[in-house]
Structures are given as structure tokens and as C-alpha cells.
Amino acid sequence: MTLNGILQIAFYLAALTLLAKPLGAFMARVYQREKTFLDPVLGPLERLIYRLTKISPDEEMDWKANAVALLIFNFVGLIVVYLIQRVQQFLPLNPQGMAAVTPDSSFNTAVSFATNTNWQGYGGETTMSYLTQMLALTVQNFVSAASGMAVLALFIRGIARHSAKTLGNFWVDMTRSTLYILLPLAIVLSLVLVSQGVIQNNSAYVSVPFLQSTTDTAGVKVTDQVLAMGPAASQIAIKQLGTNGGGFFNVNSAHPYENPTPLADFLEMLAILLIPAALCYTFGKMVKDTRQGWAIFAAMMLILVTAVFWMYSVEGSGNPKLTALGVDQQSTSINPGGNMEGKEVRFGIPNSAVWATVTTAASNGSVNSMHDSYTPLGGLITLIMLHLGEVVFGGVGSGLYGMLIFVVVAVFVAGLLVGRTPEYLGHKIEAYEMKMASLLILIMPITVLVLTALSVVTAAGKAGIMNPGPHGFSEILYVFTSQANNNGSAFAGASVNTPFYNFTGGLAMLIGRYWLAVPTLALAGSLVKKKLVPVSEGTLPTHTPLFIFWLIAVVLIVGALNFLPALALGPIVEHFMMMQ
Amino acid sequence: MVTTSTQQLRKPLGLNGEMFRRALFDSFVKLNPWSMARNPVMFVVEVGSVLTLALWIQALLGSGEAPAWYIGFVSLWLWFTVLFANFSEALAEGRGKAQAEALRRSRRDTTAKRLHSPKRSSTFDVVASPQLQKGDAFLVEPGDIISADGEVIEGIASVDESAITGESAPVIRESGGDRSAVTGGTRVLSDWLIIRVTAEPGGGFLDRMIHLIEGAKRQKTPNEIALNILLAAFTIIFLIVCMTLLPFSLFSVEVAGHGAPVTVTVLVALLVCLIPTTIGGLLSAIGIAGMDRMIRHNVIATSGRAIEAAGDVDVLLLDKTGTITLGNRMATEFTPAPGISKERLADAAQLASLADETPEGRSIVILAKEKYGLRGREIHEIAAHFVPFSAQTRMSGADIQPEGKNGKRIIRKGASDAMKAYIEQQGGVFPAAVQQAVQEISRVGATPLVVAENKEVLGVIHLKDIVKGGIKERFAHLRKMGIKTVMITGDNPLTATAIAAEAGVDDFLAEAKPEDKLKLIRDYQKGGRLVAMTGDGTNDAPALAQADVAVAMNTGTQSAREAANMIDLDSNPTKLMEIVEIGKQLLMTRGTLTTFSIANDVAKYFAIIPAAFATTYPVLNMLNIMKLATPESAILSAVIFNALIIVALIPLALKGVKYRPVSAVQLLRRHLLIYGVGGVIAPFIGIKLIDMLMVAMKLI
């Protein structure tokens, strides 16, 4: 670790914290349907949308109607994305003449983008036409993110209200999330990224002669390289802001056309956590107790800071096997030092370490370095961040509602510890809430473990494993961990664009998204009906440092305990082998 | 003749050898899978025990996955785990059972003199108590136990009801009126009674108590259900974790190219260690023990739900008289009328009160004696005619003929309005200063008594409600726990305000009528609060039925006792506070053991994971930070620790976590430190010690 690196990381975390309040306050106004400075421009547009879609914005719905709306909307989106991929060869904006995507890959990608996962079994520049990228993928980048934010808004109202029935209107929350939050931020960020050199065009790919020709593996002489083109900036801004993470190009934000400069890198990293962090403040605002929002923010931030610096330290210290071979891995002013395999020199260790941690903490999944090439401990950290259930800021909306589920569990046990039926913000936590919360913490580990087990014992599963030993195991574990958590980042190194992985992965993504969103709404539906339990001296405050640490402990214990045996057979044993 | 009855309740049955033997036997009976299935955590352990037993038999037959002694040893300790959990439950049940048994025996062993006709002169048969039918008449004489609940139809007798009420002073029971009801299990001390049985056999008060002690324990409370769901979720997750570990291990052996896959025995051992067996095994014992603690405080709860609700109560409605204040007012001061000396007033007041046997009257005599040195004259020393209090005159006093003097001294004391009318009727003047003093005394929450001699007003006696000692501190504790206290009184608001301030209650309801009480409870409940109250009268019944936690005094009427969800045998209104504490203790014990149980898993991972994959990845031994001797000893130590910790925690489960009146944050910090951090550390030490012991004994 260098001082320079530490300062860069500190600057990043400080910028994130400073932006949380203003953006969070703005989003609270959006969800409470209060006036914002964007109303003169977007108000008429919003009303037009409601008129065209025959939505009555003042009509509120209970949790079931909202859950149905979410499922219908996402299902339609999924079908559209699938169909566009299947017929892209007949559609315009296809200068490279991309063929129809295979059915299993189309299914996987459609699920992936509708669920805000953005797992990519395909390579963008070799598979998708510009129209598919824009109309299918970018559109889903907006609305899948907005869906998650809408579910959160509904959930927060469940907590903010008492003795009520309705949670709000999914259609309105979804529309307002897109119009007032995602769209303006994405436009601004796209323009800034274009200024940094991110491309935005509909041109055919460009062929450029090599300065020095080379030969390929077959011994054929290669004199030209093909540079992929396309409308990248507009997709990249939203893929970062909406914790989607699906790159325009195969190597995602490691590609110079996606992420050309340190400033672009900084802004893209900031965009990953911007909305999830600000939503904590939104939550506090909406429940009329900003301390509650800050407490959750603090719990998330403490886990993140620990993970980021742990990551920086392990990646910065490099590989002892290489040190033994006389490789200089010391950080100096002219040498980034540490483990640079799979990392871009223009970002170096600190910015790669932050990105890798942040992208797995949030359910973003975009990368600027290859996680497969991290040291075993570095890989372990990305896996742990995923295994915590994407609640360290997590996906837009989904991260916070995931964390609130952990809060429910933490409050329940803490309530017992102080001898009082547990309550959170005036809602009694009873058997039904525990049933839903238990379901929510059960689903993800079961999905990941069962599908990983299936893959390591079947021929179709084992076919995708390309690395020997425990590393191969880590790769498969990562595949399902990433998809079941709707993260979408790839450890890479496994060959997973096969019918087996496309199907099982699609399943994991669907379960990870909807099996969690629906019980979450059910939980909100139960909370909203409860009578307000007034605060008294006997009420356990949920904003104190003690509670924050307890919440962190619950998140770590529930996350870490489930996966420790699997991790022992993957990155942990790999680390010990490397140390030997 | 057996003299025991509910007295058994009063002296808690200690754990004796018989109870241990019985609990041991029951631990095996409880292995029945149908009853085990009620507890998902322990059911999984039992299935694991059966599975390892089968693997052991397979190994004995020569084709085992591991040495037979090793599988057998693991299996044995898994069975112990189940048995220990069963034992804790059986032990907790044992106390209640023994108590109910003692009560039942007392019913069986008594006999009744059943009369052929309900007359003293009638002949009778001696029959066993349970044979009495509703409508039968029976005779009780000194020393007899009353065999059944009934109504006195003839006679008057003093009855010792201490078995039921805890009050040692005998009470009078006689035919007709309010004092005609008798309870089975109480004893006649003098005279005789003829009683008509009013309860069906088995339907009497004592029978209901037996039923409550035995029956209420099996219902799960709402909180217990919620906790069970969480524990079931943990169990399912760990089941999947262990099941998927087999394919993971197969794959690892394949890629490592050496070693053997993890054995089923080890997977079962890991599973049992990971699932929350500590809390799962003790959960039911905790609930039963909570019930038992209530009984030992002489409170019978009709359901576990009521006990749990007691821990959540945020408002306590307390009757002023008897709970907050001593039942009686006491004289504290004499305020003379203008021109009258204090001594004269005190003397007259004392004379007027000599024959007054009420506590107020006695307190006047004592005050006069203590403050003005007036000796308490005996009634017969002076020629006096005493006028007792009557509802018509609302006055009492004495007419005294002083020796050697003419003219009677007619001394009266009474409420100011009655006295004013009396004085004015005689042509006297009620001085304005006295009127002012009366108002002054009322304003501070006391009762003024005006004293007059002939037609002259002498002054006012200040009768004050005496707030019980230490009650203010208790209310402060309750406030710290987040519980609001509300005083209910029939006094006027002025008086109520003063007493409320002195006692330190948060609020009060003055001039309360029963329907006001009901409304107050409803209002609090509408605001989301849980309300507890005590009551004894029939007019309390609606409010008792409405309150979340309703404690009826055992001396109360039948309808009050039926409307309540708890009955306090001591009829002590302050018991409510102890009930709240017991409720909190119950939840805390569950919470602390849950935290402890889950925190234990960390160490168990460190013991088992390196051992489970020792042949595939020997390098994982770096995780063996406890330096356990061999893979076998590591797994056995973890399993043994897991089983023994249940036994070690049985006393805590039965006794409950000590309650402390501190704020929620302080309590959470304390419990997280002890049971959370302690729960992480303890098994590291325990497992290491067991491992060292096994090595020392050359078992490994």
C-alpha cells in the first residue's frame, strides 16, 4: 500500500459520502411525489406517460397487486429482449451483420438484463447489433434498475406507514425512478464520459494497420487490427448508475473505449455506489428519522472500507511465488507493484482493488480488471462481498431492501436479548415477518450451493472448468454466486456460454431476483398493516453504534457461515497452497 | 389426613433424585420421532443419530467408510445430544408435574362427610372427595379440609384459606351474603359448616389450577414460533451446506488427484455442530421453566402467551389503594380553629377516636399520643358513651360526662360538609379559617376530618394517604424499562394529583369508574401499547378481559378470576412488576442462548473443516488454529462439546437470565458481550480441552 493509493481510496469514499445526502434528499422528494426542480421539464412528460399507459397515478395498490405489476412488467421486458436478439439480423443498425443470438444465450441474456444482473455469457462486440445493445439492453438497464428502486420505495412505505393497507403504485415509482433519477444522471454522466473519450457512434468497425505485424497461433501473418465501434457511452453511464454492469464490450470497463482515463474511471466507480449509498438517506428521510438511514449507511460503509483496504493490501503485496522467482513486486513511483496480472496499468492496484470490491459489494458486476487473475485472497474478498447477499450498498433498491431484511433479523434477536418483543421503527416483528425474512436469507445460499454442486459433478458442468485445482472450483462457485445475487460480474476463466450454464444461470438469476423481491413485498405488506408501537425507554434504538455493529455481525455471520466450507475448498486452500 | 394442598405451590419443589430419575426415563420416551418432529432442530439431530448408527453397523459388518470405533463414538455422542435436549425438557416439565401430582394427591386423599339431607342432625357417609357431585351437601367440622368448591347453606365457621390465598389470618364463612363461598382445599378451624357443592367433579378451582400447571406448557407462544422459524431456516441452510459439501469434496479429490472424499459420518457431525442445537435443545425447557417461575411466585398463568405478553407490557394500570398507598389513611397533623389550642384539639380528637377501631381512628389516637404526649386513655377509665360512625350522620364521636362537672362534652368528628351542617343546625358557627384549612388539606391530596365539641369547631385532623415505601424507586425502574405507570383511583383529581406526584407515577385516572378503566385500556391499546392491570371485583371483569395482561387477585370474585389471564394467589397487587420481569427474563433467555448457539459455529468450523478435508488438502491444517491432535479427535471434540454445552446450560435455561432494570442499550451491550463474544470464544477453549483430555486418556 502506498500513501498515494490510500489517499485515492479515501478521496473516493469521501466523495461518495458527501453526495449521499443531497441525492438522497432529492430521491425522497421523488418518491413522496413532492415538487422537484426537474418538474417543469419532466412533469408534462410524466403525465403524458400516465395518460398513454392509462395509469392513474393516485391509485395505490397493496403488496400483491404491486408484486404482480413487477412480475408482469419484467416478464414483458424479458420477452422483448429475447425476441430482439433472436431477430437482430433482420433489424437495422447492424453494420457488422451480427447473426441471431442462440436460443439459450438469448434466454440467459434476457433474464440477465431483466433481473438487473447483466451477467454476460456473450461478448458484446462479437454478438450484439447496435440496435440490440440500445433497444434491448440499454432500455433494460434503465427499467430493471427502476424496478428495483420501485420495490424499495414500496418497501420503505411499508415501514414508514402504520395501520395502512397500500404501499404505493409500482408503475408510478418505476416511472418516476426512471424519469427523475436515472435518466438525468445518465445523460450527465454519458456526456462527461464522451468528453473523456468514450465512443458514441453507429459506425461499422474500423480496421487499423498494426505498426508491427504479428502472427497468430496458426502461424498466419496478421497486419491489421479491428477496432469495435458503437453507441457505448449511453450504455456505460446507465450500466454503472443502475448497478447493471453489463459492458458494451466484452472486457467491460477495462476497454479503453469504455473507460479511457483515470477521471472516467473515478466517475464510473463513483456511479456504481452513488444511488445505493444515497438511497440510505432517502430511507431515513421517508421514515422521518434520518438517523436510521445513516445507521444503515454506516454499517454498509464499515464493511466496505474494511473490504477495500483488505483487497488493496493483498493485491498490493503480490504473489510470493513470483517474489521467489525474483520478480520485483514492490510499489515504487515507477512500478505499480503488487499483483498486476489482469489489471490495467492506467488504473493500477488501488483503483482496480476499489473497483473489484465495490462492483461485487454493489450488485453491479462491471469490471476494470479481471477477478480471475486476483490473488486467492483477492478472489476470496470478491466472493465474500457477493456472499453477503449484495447488501453492502448492493444493487439500486435491492441492496437496501436486502439490508433491511438483515435489519429485521438483527432486530428480532436483539429484541429477545433485551427481553421485549422485537420492533423496528414502531412495527412489531412477529412470526410472519420472520417467515419472510428467513425465506429471504435461505434462498440465495441454497441456489448457489445446489447449482455449484450440480455443476461440479455433471459432465456438462465440468466441461466449463478451465483451470485446474481449487481455482477451477472458485470459478464455478463464482458463476452461480454472481448470478444468484444478480451481480453479473464474471470471475472469468470458466467457459460458460453453453446451454447448461446459460440455463442454470438463468434460473439462478430469476430465483435471485424475484424469489427475493416478492417475499420482500409480502413483508412490506405485513409491516404496513401494523399498529405503531410508540417509542419508549424500553425500545431498542436502531441507530446507535452498538446496533450498527450488531447488524454488521449478523450480516457477516449469516453470510460467512453458510459459505465457509465452500470457500475453504476454493480460494482459502488455494491461498494456503500459494503460501507453502 | 393430608394437610398439603396448594401449599405445595408456595414452597417450590427442589430438584430431587426422584425428579432426575423420572426426567432420565422421559428423555428416552421423548425419542419417539412423532414427538421429536415438533422441534425441527432436534429432529434433524435424531435423524443424524440414526444414520450414523446405521453406518456404525455397516462398519461393524466390515464395509464401513471409517473405522467402526470412530463412527460408533460419533453416533453415541449424537444420541447423547438428543437425549440431553430431551432431558432438559423432561426436567423442566418434571417440576410442574410434581406440583400437579401433589395437588391431585391432596384431592384424592381427602374424604367428605356427605349428608343425606342438608341438616346438621342428618346422618352422613364418608366418601372420597372426588365422589362428591354437584348439588350434594356435606358437613365440615374443625380440622376438616373442605372437599369441593361450594356454598355455605348453614352454619358459620372460621376457615384457614392460606393454602389458596397465602393469607394466614382465618376468614369467616357463613351462610347467606358475600361470605358464603368456600373453596376446595381450604380448612375449617372452628365450628362447622354445611356446604352445597357448586362445582362438577374435576371442575373446581383446585382442579383448574392442576390443569393450568400441567396443560398450558405445550402451547407455543408467538415469539417462540417466530424464533422456531428462524432456527428452522438456519437448520435448512446448514443442511444444504453439508449436503452440497459431498459433491464439492468429490470434485476436490478429483482435481487434487489424491485423498478421499469426506465421509457421511463427518458430514453428519458437521451438520449437528452447525445447526443451533443449543437453543433448539433448550427452547422448550426455557418456556416451561418460565411458566414454572410464575408458579413459584404464586402466579398461575392461563397460557405461556400471557407470560410473554407480560414482558412486552408498556402500561401498568395500578389501583391506588393497596398497590401504591397503604390501604389506610393516617392522621399526620392537627390544625386548630382560631383561638383553640392544639392540645385541646388533639385531646378532643383522641377522645372521639378511642372507640374507633378503624386504622384511621387508631392513627389519630397514636398521633395525639406521640405529638402531644396525650396518653391513650382506656375506654373504661372515663365515663363515656361512644357514638359509632353511621352512614346517615357521617360522624362518629363520644359523649363524655366529666367527673364532678356539669354538662356533657359532646365530641364529634366527621367529613367537613357533614360537620358544617351539624354545627349550623345547633346554631354554631363554622369558622372561615377552618373552611380554608379543609380546602388546603384537600388540595394536597389528603382527607380533612373536622372535630367539634358541642357547637364549637375545634379544628381539622389531617388524614393522609401513605405511599408505600420504596414504591417510587420501583416506578423509576419501570420507567427505565420503558413501562408507564398509571394510577387508578376513586379520589377527586386534586387528591389524585398530589398522590401521583408523591408516588412518582406517570399518569393517573381520578374519580375512576369501571367503565372509565375499560375506556382507558382501549385508548392505550389503540395507541399500540400493551396494557397490564390487576383487579379483584366483579366490576373489574370487563377491564380485565380487555387488558393484555390481566392479573386477578385470588381473593377476588369468580368473574374477575375468569376474565383474567393470570391469578395471583398472594393477592398482592405489586406482583404485576415481578410478572413483567419474569416475562422479560423468558425472552432474554431465548435470545441469549440463540446468540450463543450461533456464535459457537465459528469455532466448530475451525475444528471440523481442516479435519474433514485432511486427506484431500492437508494444507488446510493451517486452519486448525486450536492444534487439535488428529482429524478424528477434532471432529469428536466438536461433537462432544456440542452435546455437553446443552447439559452445561440446562441450569441457565431453567433459572433464566438474570433480569436487570437497565436501559435496552445497556442490556444489549451486556448480553452481546457475554453470549455473543463469549459464544465465539467459549467453544475454542472447550473443544481444545476435550481434545487434550482425549489425548491424555489415549482415546485417540
PDB file of C-alpha atoms in Angstrom, chain B residues 343-528:
ATOM      1  CA  GLU B 343     -53.604  20.384  72.717  1.00  0.00           C
ATOM      2  CA  ARG B 344     -57.291  20.860  73.119  1.00  0.00           C
ATOM      3  CA  LEU B 345     -57.929  19.786  69.582  1.00  0.00           C
ATOM      4  CA  ALA B 346     -55.671  16.760  69.975  1.00  0.00           C
ATOM      5  CA  ASP B 347     -57.345  15.789  73.210  1.00  0.00           C
ATOM      6  CA  ALA B 348     -60.824  16.017  71.715  1.00  0.00           C
ATOM      7  CA  ALA B 349     -59.749  14.167  68.598  1.00  0.00           C
ATOM      8  CA  GLN B 350     -58.261  11.392  70.673  1.00  0.00           C
ATOM      9  CA  LEU B 351     -61.347  11.095  72.835  1.00  0.00           C
ATOM     10  CA  ALA B 352     -63.554  10.948  69.783  1.00  0.00           C
ATOM     11  CA  SER B 353     -61.441   8.182  68.336  1.00  0.00           C
ATOM     12  CA  LEU B 354     -60.874   5.937  71.317  1.00  0.00           C
ATOM     13  CA  ALA B 355     -63.588   3.534  70.352  1.00  0.00           C
ATOM     14  CA  ASP B 356     -62.882   3.877  66.655  1.00  0.00           C
ATOM     15  CA  GLU B 357     -61.219   0.628  65.665  1.00  0.00           C
ATOM     16  CA  THR B 358     -60.598   1.669  62.058  1.00  0.00           C
ATOM     17  CA  PRO B 359     -56.966   2.238  61.160  1.00  0.00           C
ATOM     18  CA  GLU B 360     -57.725   5.923  60.630  1.00  0.00           C
ATOM     19  CA  GLY B 361     -59.173   6.134  64.141  1.00  0.00           C
ATOM     20  CA  ARG B 362     -56.235   4.338  65.669  1.00  0.00           C
ATOM     21  CA  SER B 363     -53.804   6.609  63.822  1.00  0.00           C
ATOM     22  CA  ILE B 364     -55.492   9.648  65.400  1.00  0.00           C
ATOM     23  CA  VAL B 365     -55.028   8.226  68.876  1.00  0.00           C
ATOM     24  CA  ILE B 366     -51.412   7.459  68.151  1.00  0.00           C
ATOM     25  CA  LEU B 367     -50.693  10.870  66.657  1.00  0.00           C
ATOM     26  CA  ALA B 368     -52.172  12.643  69.666  1.00  0.00           C
ATOM     27  CA  LYS B 369     -50.077  10.474  71.925  1.00  0.00           C
ATOM     28  CA  GLU B 370     -46.840  10.918  70.027  1.00  0.00           C
ATOM     29  CA  LYS B 371     -47.124  14.579  69.260  1.00  0.00           C
ATOM     30  CA  TYR B 372     -48.805  15.976  72.358  1.00  0.00           C
ATOM     31  CA  GLY B 373     -47.967  13.380  74.928  1.00  0.00           C
ATOM     32  CA  LEU B 374     -51.592  12.519  75.479  1.00  0.00           C
ATOM     33  CA  ARG B 375     -51.676   9.038  76.842  1.00  0.00           C
ATOM     34  CA  GLY B 376     -54.106   6.691  75.266  1.00  0.00           C
ATOM     35  CA  ARG B 377     -56.844   6.525  77.818  1.00  0.00           C
ATOM     36  CA  GLU B 378     -58.658   3.291  78.162  1.00  0.00           C
ATOM     37  CA  ILE B 379     -62.296   3.414  77.325  1.00  0.00           C
ATOM     38  CA  HIS B 380     -63.423   2.223  80.701  1.00  0.00           C
ATOM     39  CA  GLU B 381     -61.417   4.870  82.563  1.00  0.00           C
ATOM     40  CA  ILE B 382     -63.765   7.580  81.529  1.00  0.00           C
ATOM     41  CA  ALA B 383     -67.455   7.595  81.635  1.00  0.00           C
ATOM     42  CA  ALA B 384     -68.200   7.930  78.033  1.00  0.00           C
ATOM     43  CA  HIS B 385     -70.771   6.937  75.591  1.00  0.00           C
ATOM     44  CA  PHE B 386     -69.311   6.305  72.202  1.00  0.00           C
ATOM     45  CA  VAL B 387     -71.169   7.096  69.020  1.00  0.00           C
ATOM     46  CA  PRO B 388     -70.042   4.907  66.158  1.00  0.00           C
ATOM     47  CA  PHE B 389     -69.876   6.068  62.579  1.00  0.00           C
ATOM     48  CA  SER B 390     -73.104   5.740  60.670  1.00  0.00           C
ATOM     49  CA  ALA B 391     -73.851   6.305  57.060  1.00  0.00           C
ATOM     50  CA  GLN B 392     -76.713   8.667  57.996  1.00  0.00           C
ATOM     51  CA  THR B 393     -74.796  11.102  60.201  1.00  0.00           C
ATOM     52  CA  ARG B 394     -71.395  10.520  58.635  1.00  0.00           C
ATOM     53  CA  MET B 395     -69.911  11.350  62.006  1.00  0.00           C
ATOM     54  CA  SER B 396     -68.571   9.480  64.965  1.00  0.00           C
ATOM     55  CA  GLY B 397     -67.552  10.579  68.425  1.00  0.00           C
ATOM     56  CA  ALA B 398     -68.124  10.326  72.131  1.00  0.00           C
ATOM     57  CA  ASP B 399     -70.419  11.848  74.781  1.00  0.00           C
ATOM     58  CA  ILE B 400     -68.443  12.308  77.971  1.00  0.00           C
ATOM     59  CA  GLN B 401     -69.604  13.163  81.437  1.00  0.00           C
ATOM     60  CA  PRO B 402     -66.594  14.772  83.130  1.00  0.00           C
ATOM     61  CA  GLU B 403     -66.176  13.923  86.798  1.00  0.00           C
ATOM     62  CA  GLY B 404     -67.568  16.483  89.159  1.00  0.00           C
ATOM     63  CA  LYS B 405     -68.718  18.757  86.446  1.00  0.00           C
ATOM     64  CA  ASN B 406     -71.991  19.555  84.893  1.00  0.00           C
ATOM     65  CA  GLY B 407     -72.634  19.488  81.276  1.00  0.00           C
ATOM     66  CA  LYS B 408     -71.656  16.826  78.814  1.00  0.00           C
ATOM     67  CA  ARG B 409     -68.829  17.096  76.387  1.00  0.00           C
ATOM     68  CA  ILE B 410     -70.317  16.048  73.069  1.00  0.00           C
ATOM     69  CA  ILE B 411     -67.408  15.452  70.756  1.00  0.00           C
ATOM     70  CA  ARG B 412     -67.893  14.683  67.102  1.00  0.00           C
ATOM     71  CA  LYS B 413     -65.601  14.229  64.143  1.00  0.00           C
ATOM     72  CA  GLY B 414     -66.547  13.797  60.527  1.00  0.00           C
ATOM     73  CA  ALA B 415     -66.361  14.984  56.947  1.00  0.00           C
ATOM     74  CA  SER B 416     -66.415  18.756  56.689  1.00  0.00           C
ATOM     75  CA  ASP B 417     -69.764  19.123  54.933  1.00  0.00           C
ATOM     76  CA  ALA B 418     -71.489  16.807  57.423  1.00  0.00           C
ATOM     77  CA  MET B 419     -69.898  18.652  60.334  1.00  0.00           C
ATOM     78  CA  LYS B 420     -70.810  22.029  58.926  1.00  0.00           C
ATOM     79  CA  ALA B 421     -74.459  21.005  58.663  1.00  0.00           C
ATOM     80  CA  TYR B 422     -74.297  19.592  62.204  1.00  0.00           C
ATOM     81  CA  ILE B 423     -72.783  22.742  63.698  1.00  0.00           C
ATOM     82  CA  GLU B 424     -75.082  25.120  61.885  1.00  0.00           C
ATOM     83  CA  GLN B 425     -78.072  23.040  62.858  1.00  0.00           C
ATOM     84  CA  GLN B 426     -77.093  23.614  66.504  1.00  0.00           C
ATOM     85  CA  GLY B 427     -76.740  27.315  65.905  1.00  0.00           C
ATOM     86  CA  GLY B 428     -72.968  27.278  65.947  1.00  0.00           C
ATOM     87  CA  VAL B 429     -70.621  28.944  63.511  1.00  0.00           C
ATOM     88  CA  PHE B 430     -68.349  27.103  61.138  1.00  0.00           C
ATOM     89  CA  PRO B 431     -65.274  29.374  61.084  1.00  0.00           C
ATOM     90  CA  ALA B 432     -63.951  30.526  57.729  1.00  0.00           C
ATOM     91  CA  ALA B 433     -60.411  29.663  58.788  1.00  0.00           C
ATOM     92  CA  VAL B 434     -61.444  26.059  59.305  1.00  0.00           C
ATOM     93  CA  GLN B 435     -63.174  26.051  55.947  1.00  0.00           C
ATOM     94  CA  GLN B 436     -59.913  27.275  54.418  1.00  0.00           C
ATOM     95  CA  ALA B 437     -57.873  24.639  56.208  1.00  0.00           C
ATOM     96  CA  VAL B 438     -60.254  21.975  54.905  1.00  0.00           C
ATOM     97  CA  GLN B 439     -59.724  23.155  51.363  1.00  0.00           C
ATOM     98  CA  GLU B 440     -55.990  23.359  51.863  1.00  0.00           C
ATOM     99  CA  ILE B 441     -55.820  19.778  53.072  1.00  0.00           C
ATOM    100  CA  SER B 442     -57.951  18.516  50.178  1.00  0.00           C
ATOM    101  CA  ARG B 443     -55.738  20.308  47.743  1.00  0.00           C
ATOM    102  CA  VAL B 444     -52.650  18.394  48.796  1.00  0.00           C
ATOM    103  CA  GLY B 445     -54.416  15.106  48.397  1.00  0.00           C
ATOM    104  CA  ALA B 446     -55.308  14.415  51.977  1.00  0.00           C
ATOM    105  CA  THR B 447     -58.609  13.969  53.755  1.00  0.00           C
ATOM    106  CA  PRO B 448     -59.747  16.546  56.320  1.00  0.00           C
ATOM    107  CA  LEU B 449     -61.743  15.473  59.344  1.00  0.00           C
ATOM    108  CA  VAL B 450     -63.396  18.272  61.290  1.00  0.00           C
ATOM    109  CA  VAL B 451     -63.572  17.928  65.076  1.00  0.00           C
ATOM    110  CA  ALA B 452     -66.184  19.753  67.166  1.00  0.00           C
ATOM    111  CA  GLU B 453     -67.078  19.881  70.809  1.00  0.00           C
ATOM    112  CA  ASN B 454     -70.705  20.744  71.432  1.00  0.00           C
ATOM    113  CA  LYS B 455     -71.291  23.531  68.921  1.00  0.00           C
ATOM    114  CA  GLU B 456     -67.742  24.750  68.796  1.00  0.00           C
ATOM    115  CA  VAL B 457     -65.461  23.762  65.951  1.00  0.00           C
ATOM    116  CA  LEU B 458     -62.068  22.825  67.352  1.00  0.00           C
ATOM    117  CA  GLY B 459     -60.134  22.233  64.170  1.00  0.00           C
ATOM    118  CA  VAL B 460     -59.236  19.800  61.497  1.00  0.00           C
ATOM    119  CA  ILE B 461     -57.405  16.484  61.500  1.00  0.00           C
ATOM    120  CA  HIS B 462     -55.167  15.918  58.516  1.00  0.00           C
ATOM    121  CA  LEU B 463     -55.612  12.324  57.264  1.00  0.00           C
ATOM    122  CA  LYS B 464     -53.097  11.390  54.695  1.00  0.00           C
ATOM    123  CA  ASP B 465     -52.676   8.571  52.236  1.00  0.00           C
ATOM    124  CA  ILE B 466     -49.359   6.908  52.941  1.00  0.00           C
ATOM    125  CA  VAL B 467     -47.425   5.956  49.881  1.00  0.00           C
ATOM    126  CA  LYS B 468     -45.708   2.619  50.282  1.00  0.00           C
ATOM    127  CA  GLY B 469     -42.007   2.707  50.992  1.00  0.00           C
ATOM    128  CA  GLY B 470     -39.749   2.094  48.011  1.00  0.00           C
ATOM    129  CA  ILE B 471     -42.583   2.338  45.504  1.00  0.00           C
ATOM    130  CA  LYS B 472     -41.169   5.465  43.912  1.00  0.00           C
ATOM    131  CA  GLU B 473     -37.908   3.669  43.165  1.00  0.00           C
ATOM    132  CA  ARG B 474     -39.780   0.765  41.640  1.00  0.00           C
ATOM    133  CA  PHE B 475     -41.673   3.118  39.364  1.00  0.00           C
ATOM    134  CA  ALA B 476     -38.394   4.729  38.368  1.00  0.00           C
ATOM    135  CA  HIS B 477     -37.079   1.269  37.440  1.00  0.00           C
ATOM    136  CA  LEU B 478     -40.179   0.608  35.434  1.00  0.00           C
ATOM    137  CA  ARG B 479     -39.756   3.909  33.661  1.00  0.00           C
ATOM    138  CA  LYS B 480     -36.216   2.913  32.758  1.00  0.00           C
ATOM    139  CA  MET B 481     -37.608  -0.289  31.298  1.00  0.00           C
ATOM    140  CA  GLY B 482     -39.986   1.805  29.231  1.00  0.00           C
ATOM    141  CA  ILE B 483     -43.061   0.991  31.261  1.00  0.00           C
ATOM    142  CA  LYS B 484     -45.517   3.712  32.061  1.00  0.00           C
ATOM    143  CA  THR B 485     -47.400   3.533  35.346  1.00  0.00           C
ATOM    144  CA  VAL B 486     -50.943   4.825  35.648  1.00  0.00           C
ATOM    145  CA  MET B 487     -52.646   5.157  38.992  1.00  0.00           C
ATOM    146  CA  ILE B 488     -56.353   4.417  39.122  1.00  0.00           C
ATOM    147  CA  THR B 489     -58.261   5.972  41.985  1.00  0.00           C
ATOM    148  CA  GLY B 490     -61.728   6.923  43.020  1.00  0.00           C
ATOM    149  CA  ASP B 491     -60.356  10.088  44.642  1.00  0.00           C
ATOM    150  CA  ASN B 492     -61.042  13.502  43.233  1.00  0.00           C
ATOM    151  CA  PRO B 493     -58.476  14.884  40.780  1.00  0.00           C
ATOM    152  CA  LEU B 494     -56.956  17.164  43.423  1.00  0.00           C
ATOM    153  CA  THR B 495     -56.187  14.340  45.781  1.00  0.00           C
ATOM    154  CA  ALA B 496     -55.101  12.125  42.934  1.00  0.00           C
ATOM    155  CA  THR B 497     -52.644  14.703  41.617  1.00  0.00           C
ATOM    156  CA  ALA B 498     -50.949  15.001  44.972  1.00  0.00           C
ATOM    157  CA  ILE B 499     -50.592  11.271  45.491  1.00  0.00           C
ATOM    158  CA  ALA B 500     -49.488  10.703  41.929  1.00  0.00           C
ATOM    159  CA  ALA B 501     -46.747  13.271  42.405  1.00  0.00           C
ATOM    160  CA  GLU B 502     -45.649  11.734  45.665  1.00  0.00           C
ATOM    161  CA  ALA B 503     -45.586   8.177  44.334  1.00  0.00           C
ATOM    162  CA  GLY B 504     -43.941   9.176  41.093  1.00  0.00           C
ATOM    163  CA  VAL B 505     -46.445   7.554  38.744  1.00  0.00           C
ATOM    164  CA  ASP B 506     -46.512   8.823  35.172  1.00  0.00           C
ATOM    165  CA  ASP B 507     -50.213   9.423  34.982  1.00  0.00           C
ATOM    166  CA  PHE B 508     -53.430   8.884  36.879  1.00  0.00           C
ATOM    167  CA  LEU B 509     -57.110   8.399  36.359  1.00  0.00           C
ATOM    168  CA  ALA B 510     -59.136  10.114  39.065  1.00  0.00           C
ATOM    169  CA  GLU B 511     -62.753   9.510  40.028  1.00  0.00           C
ATOM    170  CA  ALA B 512     -62.414   6.311  38.053  1.00  0.00           C
ATOM    171  CA  LYS B 513     -65.476   4.232  37.362  1.00  0.00           C
ATOM    172  CA  PRO B 514     -65.122   0.728  35.957  1.00  0.00           C
ATOM    173  CA  GLU B 515     -66.178   1.891  32.501  1.00  0.00           C
ATOM    174  CA  ASP B 516     -63.509   4.632  32.598  1.00  0.00           C
ATOM    175  CA  LYS B 517     -60.936   1.959  33.242  1.00  0.00           C
ATOM    176  CA  LEU B 518     -62.115  -0.024  30.234  1.00  0.00           C
ATOM    177  CA  LYS B 519     -62.017   3.063  28.061  1.00  0.00           C
ATOM    178  CA  LEU B 520     -58.540   3.967  29.248  1.00  0.00           C
ATOM    179  CA  ILE B 521     -57.271   0.486  28.367  1.00  0.00           C
ATOM    180  CA  ARG B 522     -58.854   0.672  24.932  1.00  0.00           C
ATOM    181  CA  ASP B 523     -57.302   4.084  24.316  1.00  0.00           C
ATOM    182  CA  TYR B 524     -53.854   2.860  25.233  1.00  0.00           C
ATOM    183  CA  GLN B 525     -54.277  -0.215  23.069  1.00  0.00           C
ATOM    184  CA  LYS B 526     -55.380   1.900  20.147  1.00  0.00           C
ATOM    185  CA  GLY B 527     -52.095   3.746  20.526  1.00  0.00           C
ATOM    186  CA  GLY B 528     -50.277   0.440  20.106  1.00  0.00           C
TER     187      GLY B 528
END
